[in-house]
Amino acid sequence: MDNIDKAMQHINRSMGLVEQRNPIPFREFLDLAISKPSNVIRSIFQLFHDMVNTYVGQGIDEYPDDPESISYVYYDCSDLFVKGSDHPFFADRLFANRFINHVEALRQGAQQNKIYIFDGPHGCGKSTFLNNLLRRFEDYVNTEQGTSYETVWRISPDFLGRSSSNETVSILERLLQLQKDPPQDQYEAIKSRNIPQASENFIQIPCPSHDNPLLIIPKAYRRSFFDDLFKNDELKWALFTEKEYEWLFRDIPCTICSSLYEALLSRLKNPLKVFEMVYAQPYDFNRRLGMGISVFNPGDRPMKKNVLSNDMLQRRVNSLFRDSNQVKYIYSRYAKTNNGIYALMDIKSHNIERLIELHNIISEGVHKVEDIEENVNSLFLALMNPEDKKNIQNIQSFSDRIAYINIPYVLDLNTEVEIYRNIFGKHIDDNFLPRVLHNFARAIISSRLNIRSEALLEWIGKPEKYNLYCDKNLQLLKMEIYTGYIPNWLSEEDRKALTARRRRRIIGESETEGRHGISGRDSIKIFNEFYSTYAKSNTLIDMANLCKFFSSRKELKKHIPDGFLDSLLHMYDYSILNEVKESLYYYNEEQISREILNYMFAINFEIGSIETCTYTKEKIEITEEWLSNFEHRILGPKISEKEHSNFRKDSQKEYASKTLTQEHMVMGLPMTETTLFGSLKERYVYNLKEKVLDPFLENENFRRAIKDYDKEEFKTYDKKIRADVTYMINNLAEKYHYTEQGAKGVCIYVIDNDLAKKFNTP
């Protein structure tokens, strides 16, 4: 019993801390509007935008200083679609940008008169996406930050000169009413307190359309009212000028609220007294009860009762106003999601009827309920498979009311890998050599891309110039761009030619991709087969395993473009070669700086001169051989006399016209911070890295030392070899997150396959 009491007391204290979401008077609501305007003054579209923005935040642009940026950024959607979900949805970069752009348009543009259909093939995760989105929306709107308010009337019979004692409803009448009403209406009656208690001295009438209380202010007087209410600041300017707040001056309250306002005003003759009966209460969204969020599956049969009412509340209202026709408390099922979300899961079966019924509602924004007009201002969402488009093709007038949002198979390789990690566990990385897991994702995604890319061909021209790093169809290049990364193996000319227009064309091609190839469900099955076949405790999965797996299975090979696996291997070899070079390379920063400064100084004098460098204080004998040796280190050994001469002239010209006279003398920059010094150093370091492996390739001891690293035998090797191997292994771990086993395996792979010669360029 002590444990029970302790548990009950704990939950009592915990729930006591939860904010009581009770109605507040209209004046308090206005005070809240002044103090927290962005939370109170927002439509369902603004609320939806705020929810997405809260969970996703600002995107990250990896190239913020790029003048050709198209704002194709990385959005972390894990809080929105993954965290706390039993069935996570992983939004790739393409879909995330597409989705966020539509959400921004919802907030800024013409929000009404549209139904937003997420269109994608089977197995792309549409249902998971929508369920997780609505779950997060429901979480958000039931927090303080996400609270929106709806109108509720509290009318005192005494205030109207009526006796409240005669209005008390007997227990018998309440029981009879509960038996008469369907279960859902019973809940609404109890929740909204439509059945007054004997102790209450007012009748509470909720707005069934969940109107914002600000709409009670007569439309003709709203501008002057808000002008008086808010001080002259940015918010007031936004309210009166920006499109997202047009609803505040355009929309009218529901027919029930309008009727109540007019009926009360005609009796009280004072608007202030009417507003004393207006309250604002938090809008409680509950998908399971259809409150604020309603989701219909194709098999859900249409409701038999389309017109809803509350007979007992209607009698109370009639008694108040002595006129049964003045306020008619009737509404439709659409009112339950007014200022909320109405969603259809797949446009087939009964959902076709529902979509057709939405046609007039979306077109006009109103719905007829018997004799009255009901405002419908909801966010309409739907899911659709490609083959179901035929169900609505015959409704031509509906075409401009639909906004399709493409949700294809994943085309971003980083997202594809995250899906594998989520399903099979993050420990799977420990069984792969670095990059191999991502290359598996590349092989899968290649089946989802179009073979020919007009945008890439128009940009690159001749794909064969990159045959060491990319496939002939440039799919590997497109995959990198889809992840937001611009490969460093692109030539400087092509990098500069990647204009914003071209980048948009490339990203735009994703709208027609991801609708064929290996589906999301199938890719998980394929990865499971691959992983269970090759994951072993003593060896890491490498590219040989990957190529063998896809090449030996005819049902998979037919989906992979010809030559793609060979190109994937080429790109892998190039990438790990550069990583090994970068990890082995180290240099004397001071020595390189001295050599560059000496060269910059020396090119201004005649051959044969002996001069003391102003910057290093070293005496230099300026000979052709001395200059040429430095230029070989900068340009590489295989350059012509003409290239030597042009490079020297260009460097001397820049030094005299810009480096010395402008940057150093006028701007006061140290010579080591000038543009010329930076470009010379970059080329110097690049060529040093290119040749860093040369001394080790013919040294068998170096290879054996790598295999014996961290073993007792490693101590028997030459001190220099031990230092180089240790430095390389540690750098691979720190810079590229290799495990020790992975670093050793990659180094041996680079040496045994002679990758340095394979990618040797002049």
Short mmCIF file of C-alpha atoms in Angstrom, two decimals, residues 385-573:
data_model
loop_
_atom_site.label_atom_id
_atom_site.label_comp_id
_atom_site.label_asym_id
_atom_site.label_seq_id
_atom_site.Cartn_x
_atom_site.Cartn_y
_atom_site.Cartn_z
CA ASN A 385 0.72 6.20 -55.83
CA PRO A 386 1.57 7.02 -59.47
CA GLU A 387 -1.02 4.62 -60.87
CA ASP A 388 -3.80 6.31 -58.87
CA LYS A 389 -3.51 9.60 -60.75
CA LYS A 390 -6.02 8.25 -63.26
CA ASN A 391 -8.66 8.43 -60.54
CA ILE A 392 -8.70 12.23 -60.68
CA GLN A 393 -7.55 12.94 -64.24
CA ASN A 394 -11.11 13.43 -65.46
CA ILE A 395 -11.68 16.32 -63.06
CA GLN A 396 -10.02 19.02 -65.14
CA SER A 397 -11.05 21.89 -62.88
CA PHE A 398 -9.31 20.16 -60.00
CA SER A 399 -5.88 20.14 -61.63
CA ASP A 400 -4.97 23.68 -60.61
CA ARG A 401 -6.10 22.97 -57.04
CA ILE A 402 -3.52 20.22 -56.54
CA ALA A 403 0.11 20.77 -55.57
CA TYR A 404 2.12 17.59 -56.11
CA ILE A 405 5.16 17.03 -53.92
CA ASN A 406 7.44 14.30 -55.21
CA ILE A 407 8.55 11.73 -52.61
CA PRO A 408 10.65 9.17 -54.51
CA TYR A 409 13.07 6.47 -53.41
CA VAL A 410 16.09 7.84 -51.57
CA LEU A 411 18.62 9.44 -53.93
CA ASP A 412 21.02 10.78 -51.29
CA LEU A 413 23.62 8.12 -50.45
CA ASN A 414 24.17 9.45 -46.90
CA THR A 415 20.47 8.98 -46.15
CA GLU A 416 20.49 5.48 -47.66
CA VAL A 417 23.33 4.55 -45.31
CA GLU A 418 21.44 6.00 -42.32
CA ILE A 419 18.53 3.69 -43.14
CA TYR A 420 20.83 0.65 -43.00
CA ARG A 421 22.31 1.84 -39.70
CA ASN A 422 18.88 2.35 -38.22
CA ILE A 423 17.63 -1.11 -39.16
CA PHE A 424 20.77 -3.18 -38.62
CA GLY A 425 22.50 -1.09 -35.94
CA LYS A 426 25.28 1.48 -36.08
CA HIS A 427 27.83 -1.24 -35.33
CA ILE A 428 27.69 -2.34 -38.98
CA ASP A 429 30.29 0.35 -39.77
CA ASP A 430 32.85 -1.66 -37.81
CA ASN A 431 32.57 -4.49 -40.35
CA PHE A 432 33.38 -2.33 -43.40
CA LEU A 433 36.48 -0.69 -44.70
CA PRO A 434 35.74 3.05 -44.83
CA ARG A 435 33.73 4.14 -47.90
CA VAL A 436 32.62 0.59 -48.78
CA LEU A 437 29.29 0.91 -46.95
CA HIS A 438 28.59 4.17 -48.81
CA ASN A 439 29.60 2.51 -52.07
CA PHE A 440 26.95 -0.15 -51.47
CA ALA A 441 24.44 2.71 -51.23
CA ARG A 442 25.82 4.18 -54.47
CA ALA A 443 25.25 0.88 -56.26
CA ILE A 444 21.64 0.78 -55.05
CA ILE A 445 20.97 4.42 -55.97
CA SER A 446 22.44 3.97 -59.47
CA SER A 447 19.40 1.82 -60.28
CA ARG A 448 17.09 4.75 -59.37
CA LEU A 449 18.77 7.41 -61.52
CA ASN A 450 18.16 8.12 -65.17
CA ILE A 451 20.92 6.79 -67.41
CA ARG A 452 21.30 10.02 -69.38
CA SER A 453 21.56 13.44 -67.78
CA GLU A 454 21.20 16.33 -70.21
CA ALA A 455 22.12 18.83 -67.50
CA LEU A 456 25.42 17.09 -66.69
CA LEU A 457 26.33 16.56 -70.33
CA GLU A 458 25.69 20.23 -71.11
CA TRP A 459 28.01 21.16 -68.23
CA ILE A 460 30.81 18.55 -68.48
CA GLY A 461 30.77 18.01 -72.22
CA LYS A 462 33.00 14.94 -72.49
CA PRO A 463 32.54 12.53 -69.54
CA GLU A 464 35.53 10.41 -70.62
CA LYS A 465 37.97 13.00 -69.25
CA TYR A 466 36.96 11.81 -65.78
CA ASN A 467 37.00 8.10 -66.50
CA LEU A 468 39.42 7.50 -63.61
CA TYR A 469 37.02 9.01 -61.10
CA CYS A 470 33.53 8.73 -62.55
CA ASP A 471 31.27 6.54 -64.68
CA LYS A 472 30.44 7.29 -68.32
CA ASN A 473 26.89 8.35 -67.41
CA LEU A 474 28.18 10.74 -64.70
CA GLN A 475 25.89 9.14 -62.13
CA LEU A 476 28.63 9.18 -59.50
CA LEU A 477 29.05 12.91 -60.05
CA LYS A 478 25.30 13.45 -59.77
CA MET A 479 25.17 11.48 -56.51
CA GLU A 480 27.82 13.75 -55.02
CA ILE A 481 25.93 16.87 -56.08
CA TYR A 482 22.70 15.43 -54.68
CA THR A 483 24.43 15.14 -51.28
CA GLY A 484 25.48 18.80 -51.54
CA TYR A 485 29.15 18.00 -52.20
CA ILE A 486 31.20 19.22 -55.16
CA PRO A 487 33.99 16.66 -55.84
CA ASN A 488 37.58 17.91 -55.67
CA TRP A 489 38.53 15.87 -58.73
CA LEU A 490 36.66 18.29 -60.97
CA SER A 491 38.90 20.54 -63.04
CA GLU A 492 39.07 24.20 -62.09
CA GLU A 493 37.42 25.03 -65.40
CA ASP A 494 34.43 22.77 -64.75
CA ARG A 495 34.19 23.95 -61.16
CA LYS A 496 33.89 27.55 -62.31
CA ALA A 497 31.40 26.52 -64.99
CA LEU A 498 29.02 25.09 -62.35
CA THR A 499 26.74 28.11 -62.36
CA ALA A 500 23.56 28.49 -60.34
CA ARG A 501 21.53 27.84 -63.49
CA ARG A 502 23.33 24.58 -64.18
CA ARG A 503 23.09 23.51 -60.56
CA ARG A 504 19.33 24.08 -60.57
CA ARG A 505 19.00 22.03 -63.75
CA ILE A 506 20.89 19.13 -62.17
CA ILE A 507 18.86 19.23 -58.96
CA GLY A 508 15.70 19.64 -61.05
CA GLU A 509 16.32 16.29 -62.75
CA SER A 510 15.65 14.59 -59.41
CA GLU A 511 11.94 15.28 -59.98
CA THR A 512 11.91 12.55 -62.64
CA GLU A 513 14.17 10.10 -60.78
CA GLY A 514 13.65 7.69 -57.91
CA ARG A 515 10.45 6.23 -59.38
CA HIS A 516 12.09 3.09 -60.76
CA GLY A 517 14.93 0.78 -59.78
CA ILE A 518 15.47 -0.97 -56.46
CA SER A 519 12.83 0.14 -53.97
CA GLY A 520 13.45 1.10 -50.37
CA ARG A 521 12.01 -2.16 -49.07
CA ASP A 522 14.06 -4.25 -51.52
CA SER A 523 17.29 -2.41 -50.74
CA ILE A 524 16.96 -3.42 -47.08
CA LYS A 525 16.50 -7.08 -48.05
CA ILE A 526 19.49 -6.89 -50.40
CA PHE A 527 21.70 -5.28 -47.78
CA ASN A 528 20.72 -7.93 -45.25
CA GLU A 529 21.79 -10.66 -47.67
CA PHE A 530 25.07 -8.86 -48.47
CA TYR A 531 25.92 -8.16 -44.84
CA SER A 532 25.12 -11.65 -43.58
CA THR A 533 27.25 -13.15 -46.38
CA TYR A 534 30.44 -11.13 -45.93
CA ALA A 535 30.47 -9.81 -42.35
CA LYS A 536 33.07 -11.88 -40.50
CA SER A 537 34.83 -11.27 -37.23
CA ASN A 538 38.40 -11.37 -38.55
CA THR A 539 38.09 -9.50 -41.88
CA LEU A 540 36.50 -6.27 -43.07
CA ILE A 541 34.11 -6.07 -46.01
CA ASP A 542 35.96 -4.53 -48.94
CA MET A 543 35.28 -3.45 -52.50
CA ALA A 544 36.11 -6.88 -53.87
CA ASN A 545 33.23 -8.31 -51.82
CA LEU A 546 30.89 -5.59 -53.03
CA CYS A 547 31.72 -5.99 -56.73
CA LYS A 548 31.46 -9.77 -56.49
CA PHE A 549 28.07 -9.57 -54.78
CA PHE A 550 26.43 -7.34 -57.40
CA SER A 551 28.13 -8.99 -60.38
CA SER A 552 27.20 -12.54 -59.39
CA ARG A 553 23.47 -11.91 -58.98
CA LYS A 554 21.67 -11.52 -62.26
CA GLU A 555 18.52 -10.06 -60.68
CA LEU A 556 20.64 -7.24 -59.22
CA LYS A 557 23.07 -6.79 -62.09
CA LYS A 558 20.25 -5.96 -64.51
CA HIS A 559 19.35 -2.92 -62.39
CA ILE A 560 22.94 -1.57 -62.26
CA PRO A 561 24.05 0.42 -65.36
CA ASP A 562 26.79 -1.13 -67.49
CA GLY A 563 30.27 -0.21 -66.33
CA PHE A 564 29.04 1.43 -63.13
CA LEU A 565 30.72 -1.02 -60.73
CA ASP A 566 34.08 -0.61 -62.51
CA SER A 567 33.78 3.15 -62.24
CA LEU A 568 32.75 2.86 -58.60
CA LEU A 569 35.95 0.91 -57.96
CA HIS A 570 38.01 3.56 -59.78
CA MET A 571 36.53 6.33 -57.66
CA TYR A 572 37.12 4.32 -54.50
CA ASP A 573 40.77 3.77 -55.44
#
